[in-house]
Every structure is written in structure tokens, then in C-alpha cells.
PDB file of C-alpha atoms and ligand atoms in Angstrom:
ATOM      1  CA  MET A  29       7.575   3.542 -23.274  1.00  0.00           C
ATOM      2  CA  SER A  30      11.016   2.776 -21.917  1.00  0.00           C
ATOM      3  CA  VAL A  31      11.934   2.643 -18.256  1.00  0.00           C
ATOM      4  CA  ASN A  32      14.260   5.312 -16.820  1.00  0.00           C
ATOM      5  CA  ALA A  33      15.023   7.260 -13.635  1.00  0.00           C
ATOM      6  CA  GLN A  34      11.775   9.262 -13.938  1.00  0.00           C
ATOM      7  CA  SER A  35       9.557   6.193 -14.388  1.00  0.00           C
ATOM      8  CA  ILE A  36       7.124   4.984 -11.766  1.00  0.00           C
ATOM      9  CA  ILE A  37       8.201   1.469 -10.785  1.00  0.00           C
ATOM     10  CA  LEU A  38       5.831  -0.412  -8.507  1.00  0.00           C
ATOM     11  CA  HIS A  39       7.369  -3.367  -6.684  1.00  0.00           C
ATOM     12  CA  GLN A  40       4.280  -5.500  -6.286  1.00  0.00           C
ATOM     13  CA  TYR A  41       2.544  -8.796  -6.979  1.00  0.00           C
ATOM     14  CA  ASP A  42      -0.781  -9.235  -8.652  1.00  0.00           C
ATOM     15  CA  ILE A  43      -2.753 -10.735  -5.759  1.00  0.00           C
ATOM     16  CA  SER A  44      -1.544  -8.041  -3.341  1.00  0.00           C
ATOM     17  CA  PRO A  45      -4.558  -6.054  -2.142  1.00  0.00           C
ATOM     18  CA  PHE A  46      -2.466  -3.048  -1.066  1.00  0.00           C
ATOM     19  CA  SER A  47      -0.931  -2.987  -4.547  1.00  0.00           C
ATOM     20  CA  GLU A  48      -4.463  -2.921  -5.951  1.00  0.00           C
ATOM     21  CA  LYS A  49      -5.122   0.277  -3.961  1.00  0.00           C
ATOM     22  CA  VAL A  50      -2.180   1.938  -5.716  1.00  0.00           C
ATOM     23  CA  ARG A  51      -3.071   0.431  -9.111  1.00  0.00           C
ATOM     24  CA  VAL A  52      -6.518   2.044  -8.861  1.00  0.00           C
ATOM     25  CA  VAL A  53      -4.878   5.416  -8.092  1.00  0.00           C
ATOM     26  CA  LEU A  54      -2.600   4.928 -11.130  1.00  0.00           C
ATOM     27  CA  GLY A  55      -5.788   4.206 -13.085  1.00  0.00           C
ATOM     28  CA  ILE A  56      -7.579   7.333 -11.812  1.00  0.00           C
ATOM     29  CA  LYS A  57      -4.567   9.411 -12.872  1.00  0.00           C
ATOM     30  CA  GLY A  58      -4.151   7.512 -16.163  1.00  0.00           C
ATOM     31  CA  LEU A  59      -0.409   7.087 -15.582  1.00  0.00           C
ATOM     32  CA  ASP A  60       2.232   5.006 -17.349  1.00  0.00           C
ATOM     33  CA  TRP A  61       4.056   2.716 -14.903  1.00  0.00           C
ATOM     34  CA  PHE A  62       6.271  -0.318 -14.635  1.00  0.00           C
ATOM     35  CA  ALA A  63       5.434  -3.354 -12.526  1.00  0.00           C
ATOM     36  CA  CYS A  64       8.302  -5.199 -10.900  1.00  0.00           C
ATOM     37  CA  GLU A  65       7.079  -8.557  -9.623  1.00  0.00           C
ATOM     38  CA  GLU A  66       8.272  -9.362  -6.074  1.00  0.00           C
ATOM     39  CA  PRO A  67       7.941 -12.679  -4.207  1.00  0.00           C
ATOM     40  CA  VAL A  68       4.838 -13.195  -2.031  1.00  0.00           C
ATOM     41  CA  ILE A  69       7.003 -14.486   0.848  1.00  0.00           C
ATOM     42  CA  MET A  70      10.534 -13.809   2.109  1.00  0.00           C
ATOM     43  CA  PRO A  71      13.329 -13.771   1.063  1.00  0.00           C
ATOM     44  CA  LYS A  72      13.095 -10.632  -1.095  1.00  0.00           C
ATOM     45  CA  PRO A  73      16.768  -9.695  -1.544  1.00  0.00           C
ATOM     46  CA  GLU A  74      16.238  -7.136  -4.309  1.00  0.00           C
ATOM     47  CA  LEU A  75      13.422  -5.337  -2.469  1.00  0.00           C
ATOM     48  CA  VAL A  76      15.371  -5.203   0.784  1.00  0.00           C
ATOM     49  CA  ALA A  77      18.444  -3.839  -1.057  1.00  0.00           C
ATOM     50  CA  LEU A  78      16.247  -0.888  -2.038  1.00  0.00           C
ATOM     51  CA  THR A  79      14.417  -0.384   1.258  1.00  0.00           C
ATOM     52  CA  GLY A  80      17.032  -1.302   3.852  1.00  0.00           C
ATOM     53  CA  GLY A  81      14.771  -3.833   5.574  1.00  0.00           C
ATOM     54  CA  TYR A  82      11.152  -2.952   4.782  1.00  0.00           C
ATOM     55  CA  ARG A  83       9.610  -6.065   3.207  1.00  0.00           C
ATOM     56  CA  LYS A  84       5.973  -5.183   2.706  1.00  0.00           C
ATOM     57  CA  ILE A  85       4.326  -4.718  -0.655  1.00  0.00           C
ATOM     58  CA  PRO A  86       3.890  -2.441  -2.516  1.00  0.00           C
ATOM     59  CA  VAL A  87       6.985  -0.241  -2.647  1.00  0.00           C
ATOM     60  CA  MET A  88       7.263   2.488  -5.270  1.00  0.00           C
ATOM     61  CA  GLN A  89      10.587   3.440  -6.794  1.00  0.00           C
ATOM     62  CA  ILE A  90      11.295   6.521  -8.888  1.00  0.00           C
ATOM     63  CA  GLY A  91      15.009   6.523  -9.683  1.00  0.00           C
ATOM     64  CA  ALA A  92      16.853   6.408  -6.332  1.00  0.00           C
ATOM     65  CA  ASP A  93      13.769   7.424  -4.296  1.00  0.00           C
ATOM     66  CA  ILE A  94      12.034   4.510  -2.629  1.00  0.00           C
ATOM     67  CA  TYR A  95       8.534   4.977  -1.158  1.00  0.00           C
ATOM     68  CA  CYS A  96       7.398   2.456   1.473  1.00  0.00           C
ATOM     69  CA  ASP A  97       3.673   2.070   2.331  1.00  0.00           C
ATOM     70  CA  THR A  98       0.636   2.964   0.219  1.00  0.00           C
ATOM     71  CA  GLN A  99       0.018   6.176   2.180  1.00  0.00           C
ATOM     72  CA  ILE A 100       3.332   7.776   1.149  1.00  0.00           C
ATOM     73  CA  ILE A 101       3.169   6.222  -2.333  1.00  0.00           C
ATOM     74  CA  ILE A 102      -0.185   7.863  -2.999  1.00  0.00           C
ATOM     75  CA  ARG A 103       0.918  11.158  -1.441  1.00  0.00           C
ATOM     76  CA  GLU A 104       3.925  11.228  -3.774  1.00  0.00           C
ATOM     77  CA  LEU A 105       1.838  10.314  -6.827  1.00  0.00           C
ATOM     78  CA  GLU A 106      -0.518  13.191  -5.990  1.00  0.00           C
ATOM     79  CA  ARG A 107       2.445  15.572  -5.532  1.00  0.00           C
ATOM     80  CA  ARG A 108       4.124  14.645  -8.804  1.00  0.00           C
ATOM     81  CA  PHE A 109       0.962  14.138 -10.875  1.00  0.00           C
ATOM     82  CA  PRO A 110      -1.687  16.428  -9.351  1.00  0.00           C
ATOM     83  CA  GLU A 111      -4.220  16.131 -12.197  1.00  0.00           C
ATOM     84  CA  PRO A 112      -6.682  14.529 -12.011  1.00  0.00           C
ATOM     85  CA  SER A 113      -6.591  14.781  -8.247  1.00  0.00           C
ATOM     86  CA  ILE A 114      -7.447  11.898  -5.949  1.00  0.00           C
ATOM     87  CA  PHE A 115      -9.286  14.494  -3.867  1.00  0.00           C
ATOM     88  CA  VAL A 116     -12.721  14.986  -5.300  1.00  0.00           C
ATOM     89  CA  GLY A 117     -14.243  17.258  -2.663  1.00  0.00           C
ATOM     90  CA  GLY A 118     -14.493  17.199   1.096  1.00  0.00           C
ATOM     91  CA  ASP A 119     -11.843  14.517   1.454  1.00  0.00           C
ATOM     92  CA  ARG A 120      -8.518  16.383   1.360  1.00  0.00           C
ATOM     93  CA  GLY A 121      -7.516  15.718   4.959  1.00  0.00           C
ATOM     94  CA  LEU A 122      -9.608  12.892   6.285  1.00  0.00           C
ATOM     95  CA  GLY A 123      -9.309  10.966   2.999  1.00  0.00           C
ATOM     96  CA  TRP A 124      -5.956   9.838   4.455  1.00  0.00           C
ATOM     97  CA  GLY A 125      -7.609   8.732   7.671  1.00  0.00           C
ATOM     98  CA  VAL A 126      -9.923   6.477   5.685  1.00  0.00           C
ATOM     99  CA  GLY A 127      -6.768   4.528   4.795  1.00  0.00           C
ATOM    100  CA  LEU A 128      -6.185   3.611   8.413  1.00  0.00           C
ATOM    101  CA  TRP A 129      -9.710   2.165   8.577  1.00  0.00           C
ATOM    102  CA  THR A 130      -9.391   0.186   5.328  1.00  0.00           C
ATOM    103  CA  ASP A 131      -5.788  -0.967   5.986  1.00  0.00           C
ATOM    104  CA  ARG A 132      -6.366  -2.176   9.513  1.00  0.00           C
ATOM    105  CA  THR A 133      -9.872  -3.111  10.748  1.00  0.00           C
ATOM    106  CA  PHE A 134     -11.487  -3.614   7.327  1.00  0.00           C
ATOM    107  CA  PHE A 135      -8.401  -5.451   5.954  1.00  0.00           C
ATOM    108  CA  MET A 136      -8.241  -7.761   8.994  1.00  0.00           C
ATOM    109  CA  ALA A 137     -11.936  -8.633   8.505  1.00  0.00           C
ATOM    110  CA  ALA A 138     -11.254  -9.422   4.836  1.00  0.00           C
ATOM    111  CA  VAL A 139      -8.231 -11.608   5.730  1.00  0.00           C
ATOM    112  CA  ALA A 140     -10.254 -13.470   8.370  1.00  0.00           C
ATOM    113  CA  VAL A 141     -13.150 -14.097   5.966  1.00  0.00           C
ATOM    114  CA  ILE A 142     -10.814 -15.273   3.183  1.00  0.00           C
ATOM    115  CA  PHE A 143      -8.727 -17.666   5.278  1.00  0.00           C
ATOM    116  CA  GLY A 144     -11.671 -18.687   7.447  1.00  0.00           C
ATOM    117  CA  GLY A 145     -13.399 -19.816   4.240  1.00  0.00           C
ATOM    118  CA  ALA A 146     -10.352 -21.048   2.319  1.00  0.00           C
ATOM    119  CA  PRO A 147      -7.746 -21.937   4.982  1.00  0.00           C
ATOM    120  CA  ASP A 148      -5.471 -23.707   2.506  1.00  0.00           C
ATOM    121  CA  ALA A 149      -5.665 -21.133  -0.282  1.00  0.00           C
ATOM    122  CA  MET A 150      -1.992 -20.177   0.040  1.00  0.00           C
ATOM    123  CA  GLY A 151      -0.167 -23.207   1.548  1.00  0.00           C
ATOM    124  CA  GLU A 152       2.061 -23.856   4.556  1.00  0.00           C
ATOM    125  CA  GLU A 153       5.067 -21.733   3.534  1.00  0.00           C
ATOM    126  CA  PHE A 154       2.778 -18.717   3.274  1.00  0.00           C
ATOM    127  CA  LYS A 155       1.333 -19.355   6.735  1.00  0.00           C
ATOM    128  CA  ALA A 156       4.826 -19.688   8.250  1.00  0.00           C
ATOM    129  CA  ASP A 157       5.923 -16.457   6.530  1.00  0.00           C
ATOM    130  CA  ARG A 158       2.874 -14.526   7.698  1.00  0.00           C
ATOM    131  CA  THR A 159       3.367 -15.834  11.252  1.00  0.00           C
ATOM    132  CA  LYS A 160       6.815 -14.183  11.229  1.00  0.00           C
ATOM    133  CA  LEU A 161       5.429 -11.045   9.606  1.00  0.00           C
ATOM    134  CA  MET A 162       2.623 -10.602  12.131  1.00  0.00           C
ATOM    135  CA  GLY A 163       4.626 -11.695  15.185  1.00  0.00           C
ATOM    136  CA  ARG A 164       1.798 -14.077  16.153  1.00  0.00           C
ATOM    137  CA  PRO A 165       0.507 -17.359  14.687  1.00  0.00           C
ATOM    138  CA  PHE A 166      -1.267 -17.085  11.321  1.00  0.00           C
ATOM    139  CA  ASP A 167      -3.737 -19.566  12.725  1.00  0.00           C
ATOM    140  CA  THR A 168      -6.179 -20.677  10.044  1.00  0.00           C
ATOM    141  CA  ASP A 169      -7.946 -23.059  12.496  1.00  0.00           C
ATOM    142  CA  ALA A 170      -8.817 -20.035  14.616  1.00  0.00           C
ATOM    143  CA  MET A 171      -9.900 -18.166  11.465  1.00  0.00           C
ATOM    144  CA  VAL A 172     -12.216 -21.054  10.494  1.00  0.00           C
ATOM    145  CA  ALA A 173     -13.704 -20.971  14.009  1.00  0.00           C
ATOM    146  CA  GLY A 174     -14.071 -17.176  13.886  1.00  0.00           C
ATOM    147  CA  ALA A 175     -15.463 -17.002  10.337  1.00  0.00           C
ATOM    148  CA  PRO A 176     -19.114 -16.406  11.341  1.00  0.00           C
ATOM    149  CA  MET A 177     -18.159 -13.395  13.493  1.00  0.00           C
ATOM    150  CA  MET A 178     -15.840 -12.002  10.873  1.00  0.00           C
ATOM    151  CA  ALA A 179     -18.503 -12.358   8.153  1.00  0.00           C
ATOM    152  CA  GLU A 180     -20.635 -10.116  10.358  1.00  0.00           C
ATOM    153  CA  GLN A 181     -17.770  -7.620  10.727  1.00  0.00           C
ATOM    154  CA  LEU A 182     -17.123  -7.606   7.000  1.00  0.00           C
ATOM    155  CA  ARG A 183     -20.801  -7.013   6.214  1.00  0.00           C
ATOM    156  CA  ALA A 184     -20.794  -4.023   8.578  1.00  0.00           C
ATOM    157  CA  HIS A 185     -17.761  -2.463   6.854  1.00  0.00           C
ATOM    158  CA  LEU A 186     -19.263  -3.081   3.416  1.00  0.00           C
ATOM    159  CA  GLY A 187     -22.521  -1.675   4.713  1.00  0.00           C
ATOM    160  CA  TRP A 188     -20.871   1.697   5.416  1.00  0.00           C
ATOM    161  CA  VAL A 189     -19.691   1.827   1.823  1.00  0.00           C
ATOM    162  CA  ASP A 190     -23.162   0.917   0.562  1.00  0.00           C
ATOM    163  CA  GLU A 191     -24.794   3.562   2.759  1.00  0.00           C
ATOM    164  CA  GLN A 192     -22.397   6.219   1.461  1.00  0.00           C
ATOM    165  CA  LEU A 193     -23.791   5.511  -2.019  1.00  0.00           C
ATOM    166  CA  GLY A 194     -27.349   5.933  -0.746  1.00  0.00           C
ATOM    167  CA  ASP A 195     -28.058   9.230  -2.525  1.00  0.00           C
ATOM    168  CA  GLY A 196     -27.322   7.687  -5.920  1.00  0.00           C
ATOM    169  CA  ARG A 197     -23.790   9.077  -6.328  1.00  0.00           C
ATOM    170  CA  ASP A 198     -21.455   7.110  -8.614  1.00  0.00           C
ATOM    171  CA  PHE A 199     -18.403   7.224  -6.345  1.00  0.00           C
ATOM    172  CA  LEU A 200     -17.958   7.526  -2.601  1.00  0.00           C
ATOM    173  CA  MET A 201     -17.275  11.260  -2.421  1.00  0.00           C
ATOM    174  CA  GLY A 202     -19.319  12.354  -5.422  1.00  0.00           C
ATOM    175  CA  ASP A 203     -19.339  11.892  -9.159  1.00  0.00           C
ATOM    176  CA  LYS A 204     -15.611  11.227  -9.582  1.00  0.00           C
ATOM    177  CA  PRO A 205     -13.432   8.462  -8.129  1.00  0.00           C
ATOM    178  CA  GLY A 206     -10.729   9.338  -5.590  1.00  0.00           C
ATOM    179  CA  ILE A 207      -8.740   8.229  -2.584  1.00  0.00           C
ATOM    180  CA  VAL A 208     -11.760   6.976  -0.653  1.00  0.00           C
ATOM    181  CA  ASP A 209     -12.806   4.721  -3.551  1.00  0.00           C
ATOM    182  CA  ALA A 210      -9.309   3.258  -3.978  1.00  0.00           C
ATOM    183  CA  ASN A 211      -9.244   2.488  -0.258  1.00  0.00           C
ATOM    184  CA  ALA A 212     -12.718   1.020   0.058  1.00  0.00           C
ATOM    185  CA  TYR A 213     -12.350  -1.094  -3.100  1.00  0.00           C
ATOM    186  CA  TYR A 214      -9.190  -3.133  -2.614  1.00  0.00           C
ATOM    187  CA  ASN A 215     -10.360  -5.403   0.233  1.00  0.00           C
ATOM    188  CA  LEU A 216     -13.354  -6.449  -1.821  1.00  0.00           C
ATOM    189  CA  ALA A 217     -11.129  -7.153  -4.828  1.00  0.00           C
ATOM    190  CA  PHE A 218      -8.892  -9.299  -2.585  1.00  0.00           C
ATOM    191  CA  ILE A 219     -11.843 -11.400  -1.417  1.00  0.00           C
ATOM    192  CA  ARG A 220     -13.048 -11.892  -5.016  1.00  0.00           C
ATOM    193  CA  TRP A 221      -9.599 -13.123  -6.121  1.00  0.00           C
ATOM    194  CA  ILE A 222      -9.005 -15.669  -3.353  1.00  0.00           C
ATOM    195  CA  PHE A 223     -12.380 -16.679  -1.893  1.00  0.00           C
ATOM    196  CA  PRO A 224     -15.243 -15.233  -3.976  1.00  0.00           C
ATOM    197  CA  ALA A 225     -17.915 -16.819  -1.764  1.00  0.00           C
ATOM    198  CA  GLY A 226     -16.698 -14.488   1.002  1.00  0.00           C
ATOM    199  CA  ALA A 227     -18.199 -11.554  -0.926  1.00  0.00           C
ATOM    200  CA  LYS A 228     -21.779 -12.776  -0.733  1.00  0.00           C
ATOM    201  CA  SER A 229     -22.828  -9.968   1.603  1.00  0.00           C
ATOM    202  CA  ALA A 230     -21.526  -7.499  -1.025  1.00  0.00           C
ATOM    203  CA  ASP A 231     -23.620  -9.180  -3.688  1.00  0.00           C
ATOM    204  CA  ALA A 232     -26.700  -8.533  -1.558  1.00  0.00           C
ATOM    205  CA  MET A 233     -26.028  -4.761  -1.752  1.00  0.00           C
ATOM    206  CA  PRO A 234     -26.849  -3.696  -5.329  1.00  0.00           C
ATOM    207  CA  ARG A 235     -25.553  -0.119  -4.993  1.00  0.00           C
ATOM    208  CA  LEU A 236     -22.246  -1.415  -3.675  1.00  0.00           C
ATOM    209  CA  ALA A 237     -22.010  -4.020  -6.440  1.00  0.00           C
ATOM    210  CA  ALA A 238     -22.631  -1.368  -9.133  1.00  0.00           C
ATOM    211  CA  TRP A 239     -19.968   0.897  -7.544  1.00  0.00           C
ATOM    212  CA  GLU A 240     -17.533  -2.035  -7.448  1.00  0.00           C
ATOM    213  CA  ARG A 241     -18.021  -2.514 -11.208  1.00  0.00           C
ATOM    214  CA  ARG A 242     -17.434   1.206 -11.800  1.00  0.00           C
ATOM    215  CA  VAL A 243     -14.169   1.156  -9.837  1.00  0.00           C
ATOM    216  CA  ALA A 244     -13.019  -2.004 -11.659  1.00  0.00           C
ATOM    217  CA  ALA A 245     -13.734  -0.255 -14.978  1.00  0.00           C
ATOM    218  CA  ILE A 246     -11.274   2.576 -14.128  1.00  0.00           C
ATOM    219  CA  GLY A 247      -8.450   0.124 -14.796  1.00  0.00           C
ATOM    220  CA  HIS A 248      -4.822   0.495 -13.772  1.00  0.00           C
ATOM    221  CA  GLY A 249      -3.389   3.045 -16.202  1.00  0.00           C
ATOM    222  CA  ASN A 250      -0.743   1.802 -18.615  1.00  0.00           C
ATOM    223  CA  ARG A 251       1.351  -1.020 -17.147  1.00  0.00           C
ATOM    224  CA  GLN A 252       4.466  -2.681 -18.464  1.00  0.00           C
ATOM    225  CA  ASP A 253       6.465  -5.367 -16.624  1.00  0.00           C
ATOM    226  CA  ILE A 254      10.215  -5.177 -15.959  1.00  0.00           C
ATOM    227  CA  PRO A 255      12.674  -7.549 -14.228  1.00  0.00           C
ATOM    228  CA  ARG A 256      13.930  -6.751 -10.727  1.00  0.00           C
ATOM    229  CA  GLU A 257      17.547  -6.395 -11.847  1.00  0.00           C
ATOM    230  CA  VAL A 258      16.545  -3.569 -14.206  1.00  0.00           C
ATOM    231  CA  ALA A 259      14.938  -1.691 -11.312  1.00  0.00           C
ATOM    232  CA  LEU A 260      18.100  -2.117  -9.213  1.00  0.00           C
ATOM    233  CA  ASP A 261      20.288  -0.849 -12.066  1.00  0.00           C
ATOM    234  CA  ILE A 262      18.094   2.245 -12.339  1.00  0.00           C
ATOM    235  CA  ALA A 263      18.437   2.950  -8.603  1.00  0.00           C
ATOM    236  CA  LYS A 264      22.208   2.486  -8.784  1.00  0.00           C
ATOM    237  CA  ALA A 265      22.600   4.928 -11.686  1.00  0.00           C
ATOM    238  CA  ALA A 266      20.158   7.550 -10.336  1.00  0.00           C
ATOM    239  CA  THR A 267      20.428  10.260  -7.680  1.00  0.00           C
ATOM    240  CA  SER A 268      17.612  11.026  -5.251  1.00  0.00           C
ATOM    241  CA  THR A 269      15.670  14.199  -5.993  1.00  0.00           C
ATOM    242  CA  GLU A 270      14.699  14.746  -2.333  1.00  0.00           C
ATOM    243  CA  ALA A 271      15.928  18.138  -1.072  1.00  0.00           C
ATOM    244  CA  VAL A 272      17.305  18.544   2.460  1.00  0.00           C
ATOM    245  CA  LYS A 273      14.550  20.139   4.540  1.00  0.00           C
ATOM    246  CA  ALA A 274      14.390  20.829   8.271  1.00  0.00           C
ATOM    247  CA  ASP A 275      11.093  20.328  10.085  1.00  0.00           C
ATOM    248  CA  PRO A 276      10.752  23.130  12.657  1.00  0.00           C
ATOM    249  CA  GLY A 277       7.824  21.430  14.403  1.00  0.00           C
ATOM    250  CA  GLU A 278       9.418  17.971  14.646  1.00  0.00           C
ATOM    251  CA  PRO A 279       8.160  16.812  18.053  1.00  0.00           C
ATOM    252  CA  ASN A 280      11.475  15.216  19.054  1.00  0.00           C
ATOM    253  CA  GLY A 281      13.846  17.663  17.428  1.00  0.00           C
ATOM    254  CA  LEU A 282      14.977  15.284  14.669  1.00  0.00           C
ATOM    255  CA  LYS A 283      16.869  17.202  12.007  1.00  0.00           C
ATOM    256  CA  PRO A 284      18.696  16.603   8.725  1.00  0.00           C
ATOM    257  CA  GLY A 285      21.908  14.665   9.278  1.00  0.00           C
ATOM    258  CA  ASP A 286      20.631  12.784  12.359  1.00  0.00           C
ATOM    259  CA  ARG A 287      20.886   8.973  12.339  1.00  0.00           C
ATOM    260  CA  VAL A 288      17.302   7.781  12.561  1.00  0.00           C
ATOM    261  CA  THR A 289      15.510   4.424  12.658  1.00  0.00           C
ATOM    262  CA  VAL A 290      11.965   4.065  11.331  1.00  0.00           C
ATOM    263  CA  MET A 291       9.597   1.125  11.767  1.00  0.00           C
ATOM    264  CA  ALA A 292       5.944   0.317  11.154  1.00  0.00           C
ATOM    265  CA  ASP A 293       3.831   0.335  14.321  1.00  0.00           C
ATOM    266  CA  ASP A 294       1.585  -2.588  13.305  1.00  0.00           C
ATOM    267  CA  TYR A 295       3.178  -5.634  11.622  1.00  0.00           C
ATOM    268  CA  GLY A 296       6.303  -6.143   9.565  1.00  0.00           C
ATOM    269  CA  ARG A 297       8.123  -3.943  12.067  1.00  0.00           C
ATOM    270  CA  ASP A 298      11.594  -4.436  10.581  1.00  0.00           C
ATOM    271  CA  PRO A 299      13.649  -1.323  11.482  1.00  0.00           C
ATOM    272  CA  ILE A 300      15.170   0.790   8.700  1.00  0.00           C
ATOM    273  CA  SER A 301      18.073   3.079   9.575  1.00  0.00           C
ATOM    274  CA  GLY A 302      19.615   5.980   7.735  1.00  0.00           C
ATOM    275  CA  GLU A 303      20.494   9.646   7.807  1.00  0.00           C
ATOM    276  CA  LEU A 304      17.546  12.014   7.933  1.00  0.00           C
ATOM    277  CA  VAL A 305      17.200  14.083   4.751  1.00  0.00           C
ATOM    278  CA  SER A 306      13.828  15.721   5.232  1.00  0.00           C
ATOM    279  CA  SER A 307      10.725  15.377   7.352  1.00  0.00           C
ATOM    280  CA  SER A 308       7.306  16.875   7.947  1.00  0.00           C
ATOM    281  CA  ALA A 309       4.162  15.914   9.815  1.00  0.00           C
ATOM    282  CA  GLN A 310       3.329  13.411   7.038  1.00  0.00           C
ATOM    283  CA  HIS A 311       6.677  12.305   5.650  1.00  0.00           C
ATOM    284  CA  ILE A 312      10.158  11.226   6.673  1.00  0.00           C
ATOM    285  CA  ALA A 313      13.021  10.510   4.267  1.00  0.00           C
ATOM    286  CA  LEU A 314      16.241   8.678   5.163  1.00  0.00           C
ATOM    287  CA  LYS A 315      19.379   8.337   3.075  1.00  0.00           C
ATOM    288  CA  ARG A 316      21.127   4.995   3.132  1.00  0.00           C
ATOM    289  CA  ASN A 317      23.705   3.121   1.139  1.00  0.00           C
ATOM    290  CA  ASP A 318      23.629  -0.416  -0.176  1.00  0.00           C
ATOM    291  CA  PRO A 319      26.400  -2.146  -2.130  1.00  0.00           C
ATOM    292  CA  ARG A 320      23.992  -3.167  -4.923  1.00  0.00           C
ATOM    293  CA  VAL A 321      22.060   0.100  -5.361  1.00  0.00           C
ATOM    294  CA  GLY A 322      24.419   2.761  -3.971  1.00  0.00           C
ATOM    295  CA  ASP A 323      22.896   5.804  -2.224  1.00  0.00           C
ATOM    296  CA  VAL A 324      19.105   5.778  -2.080  1.00  0.00           C
ATOM    297  CA  VAL A 325      16.543   7.801  -0.122  1.00  0.00           C
ATOM    298  CA  VAL A 326      13.787   5.779   1.539  1.00  0.00           C
ATOM    299  CA  HIS A 327      10.491   7.539   2.301  1.00  0.00           C
ATOM    300  CA  PHE A 328       7.861   6.671   4.915  1.00  0.00           C
ATOM    301  CA  PRO A 329       4.610   8.204   6.179  1.00  0.00           C
ATOM    302  CA  ARG A 330       4.485   9.402   9.790  1.00  0.00           C
ATOM    303  CA  ALA A 331       1.027   8.122  10.822  1.00  0.00           C
ATOM    304  CA  GLY A 332       1.479   4.395  11.391  1.00  0.00           C
ATOM    305  CA  PHE A 333       5.301   4.574  11.611  1.00  0.00           C
ATOM    306  CA  LEU A 334       7.614   5.308  14.524  1.00  0.00           C
ATOM    307  CA  ALA A 335      10.793   7.334  14.086  1.00  0.00           C
ATOM    308  CA  MET A 336      13.552   7.367  16.695  1.00  0.00           C
ATOM    309  CA  ARG A 337      17.123   8.509  16.982  1.00  0.00           C
ATOM    310  CA  ALA A 338      19.342   5.556  16.050  1.00  0.00           C
TER     311      ALA A 338
HETATM  312  N1  LIG B 426       0.599  -0.398   5.581  1.00  0.00           N
HETATM  313  C1  LIG B 426       1.099  -1.071   4.414  1.00  0.00           C
HETATM  314  C2  LIG B 426       0.555  -2.497   4.363  1.00  0.00           C
HETATM  315  C3  LIG B 426       1.126  -3.308   3.231  1.00  0.00           C
HETATM  316  C4  LIG B 426       0.864  -4.794   3.368  1.00  0.00           C
HETATM  317  O1  LIG B 426       0.495  -5.322   4.434  1.00  0.00           O
HETATM  318  N2  LIG B 426       1.062  -5.499   2.282  1.00  0.00           N
HETATM  319  C5  LIG B 426       0.956  -6.934   2.269  1.00  0.00           C
HETATM  320  C6  LIG B 426       0.682  -7.441   0.863  1.00  0.00           C
HETATM  321  S1  LIG B 426      -0.756  -6.769   0.140  1.00  0.00           S
HETATM  322  C7  LIG B 426       2.284  -7.513   2.626  1.00  0.00           C
HETATM  323  O2  LIG B 426       3.282  -6.841   2.515  1.00  0.00           O
HETATM  324  N3  LIG B 426       2.330  -8.764   3.022  1.00  0.00           N
HETATM  325  C8  LIG B 426       3.578  -9.382   3.291  1.00  0.00           C
HETATM  326  C9  LIG B 426       4.402  -9.613   2.073  1.00  0.00           C
HETATM  327  O3  LIG B 426       3.919  -9.478   0.941  1.00  0.00           O
HETATM  328  O4  LIG B 426       5.558  -9.965   2.240  1.00  0.00           O
HETATM  329  C10 LIG B 426       0.706  -0.265   3.180  1.00  0.00           C
HETATM  330  O5  LIG B 426      -0.250   0.502   3.221  1.00  0.00           O
HETATM  331  O6  LIG B 426       1.413  -0.362   2.161  1.00  0.00           O
END
């Protein structure tokens, strides 16, 4: 396969748990995609040229459309490639809400268990970078002190997943894998990569462990790696496919053509500004220009992001 303006390009790195969430979705859908390796810490000049300031990982690019945050990445994958669906029954709306559990409380428990058990796993530059990202000290001494409590939190989160499998189902919403599986899986994968001993409560839950093996066996679809410069050239040559669309219910009256700033409401709150192209209750798209990539449209989810008139 050769990379072009229709290709799925995932800006990611291999030990990124949020990238793993998307890789599992790519696996469920059996898609061809291109991985573009980004640095684990700042600076990330090529990524920021595409996003206009968003630095978190992963970011998906299709031509000159840039999707920031796993929620909007997965929504767009489902829109463009509806079969097989990530919705397997009973999860079409609240499946998204599960992401806010796994990305926030469950993820923070996983981070605390990993760095409480292996405080030096990633080195000083990483800690300094994550301190800036979080806006508070990435304090591994505090994580070591808090490790017993966080092991208890982690076991409780894993316990919900195990209980969900209690009727013998293969996947969390039934007999097929979907959005809830991709969400519940990636934190466990992250612990296994960096501090495997942190997963001992999972090993004590045989149903969970068997489910984990089933999700791992889905794989990641068909991946090929490309250099960052190739991805930037594709963005520069392409035109966004996002149509201008007004949002009659927009709570603050934002409309196409308005100058808008969007930022995450949790961490990595770097503001991104542009001209509104389209929006809905779940999506906002801003057009911006960068000397390296030309005109691009950057897409964000609404839940978990704040949009304001610039
Ligand atoms: N809400 C975001 C969270 C993404 C996130 O926190 N990603 C981590 C890596 S897995 C990150 O960006 N860390 C800082 C970095 O890589 O620079 C999403 O769902 O995509």
C-alpha cells in the first residue's frame, strides 16, 4: 500500500496507551494505516505544525484533516469505515462516556501504579516534560508513597471489567469486540509494557486475563511506518474534505467563519485557534494555516474540550 491523501496516518508512539486504544479500533475494523512516530516529550515541531498547538498523542491525519483526541479519532473512523461497527449492541451512546472513565480516573490509577512501582522507568526529562503537561509536579516520590492506595483503586477498576464478563461473554458488550473493549484494554496494556508487576491484581482475575488475551489477539490492522516529513507533505498537498456546516443548537451561537479557540479541559491545555468550519454537539472543526502545511482543518470532540470566541 502507498500513502496518499486518503490514507489513515496515526501520529503516535508505540508505548502510548491512548494510541493503543486507537490501534485496537483499527484492528477491530481491519484497516490499513500508516504510523508516524512522534517524540515522547516536547518539542514536537512537525505535530504542532499540523495541530496548531495540540501536543498530545495520538493525532490522526487524513490528508489535510487533523483529528485531535481519541474520542474524535474513533468517531471519524466509525463515520468513514462503519463496518464492522465499534458498537456491538447497547453501547451506541454511553460507549463514548466509558472513554471518560478509562481516560481519566482509570488512566490516573494506572499511571500512579506504574510510576509508584517503577519511578525511574522513563527518566528525568520525561518527568520534567510531564510536569509542564499536567501543570503540577509529576512527583514520583508521592506516587511511591501513594502506591498502596492506587493499587486498591486499580483493582477496583479492573474488577468492574471482570464483573462485566461474569456471564461468560467473550467481550464486554457481548460476543464481538467494540468501543468498550478498546477503552478498557489500553490501561492494562500500558501497565504490562512499563511495570508488569503492577498488573498482579489482573492476573488474579481469570476471566479478565482471558478477555485481555482475546483483545490482544485482535491485533492492530495493517500498519506501515512513514517518516514525519512525508505526512507533512501530504497535508500540504491536500485539501480538507470537511464541509461548512452551521450548528443551530450551538449553546453560545458560534457559527462558521467565527474565530474560535479550543482547549482541552484536563491537561495539555494548549489553546488552538482558527476559523470555525463546522460544529455539532460532538465535534468542532477549525481551519488554520501553517507555513509548512498550508491550510488544514483541525477537529476536536466537544466533551472534554472548551470552545470560546477568540
Ligand atoms: N484525551 C486524550 C489524551 C491523550 C494523552 O494523554 N496522551 C498521552 C500519551 S498516551 C500524551 O499525550 N502524553 C503527552 C505526550 O505524549 O506528549 C485522548 O484521548 O487522546
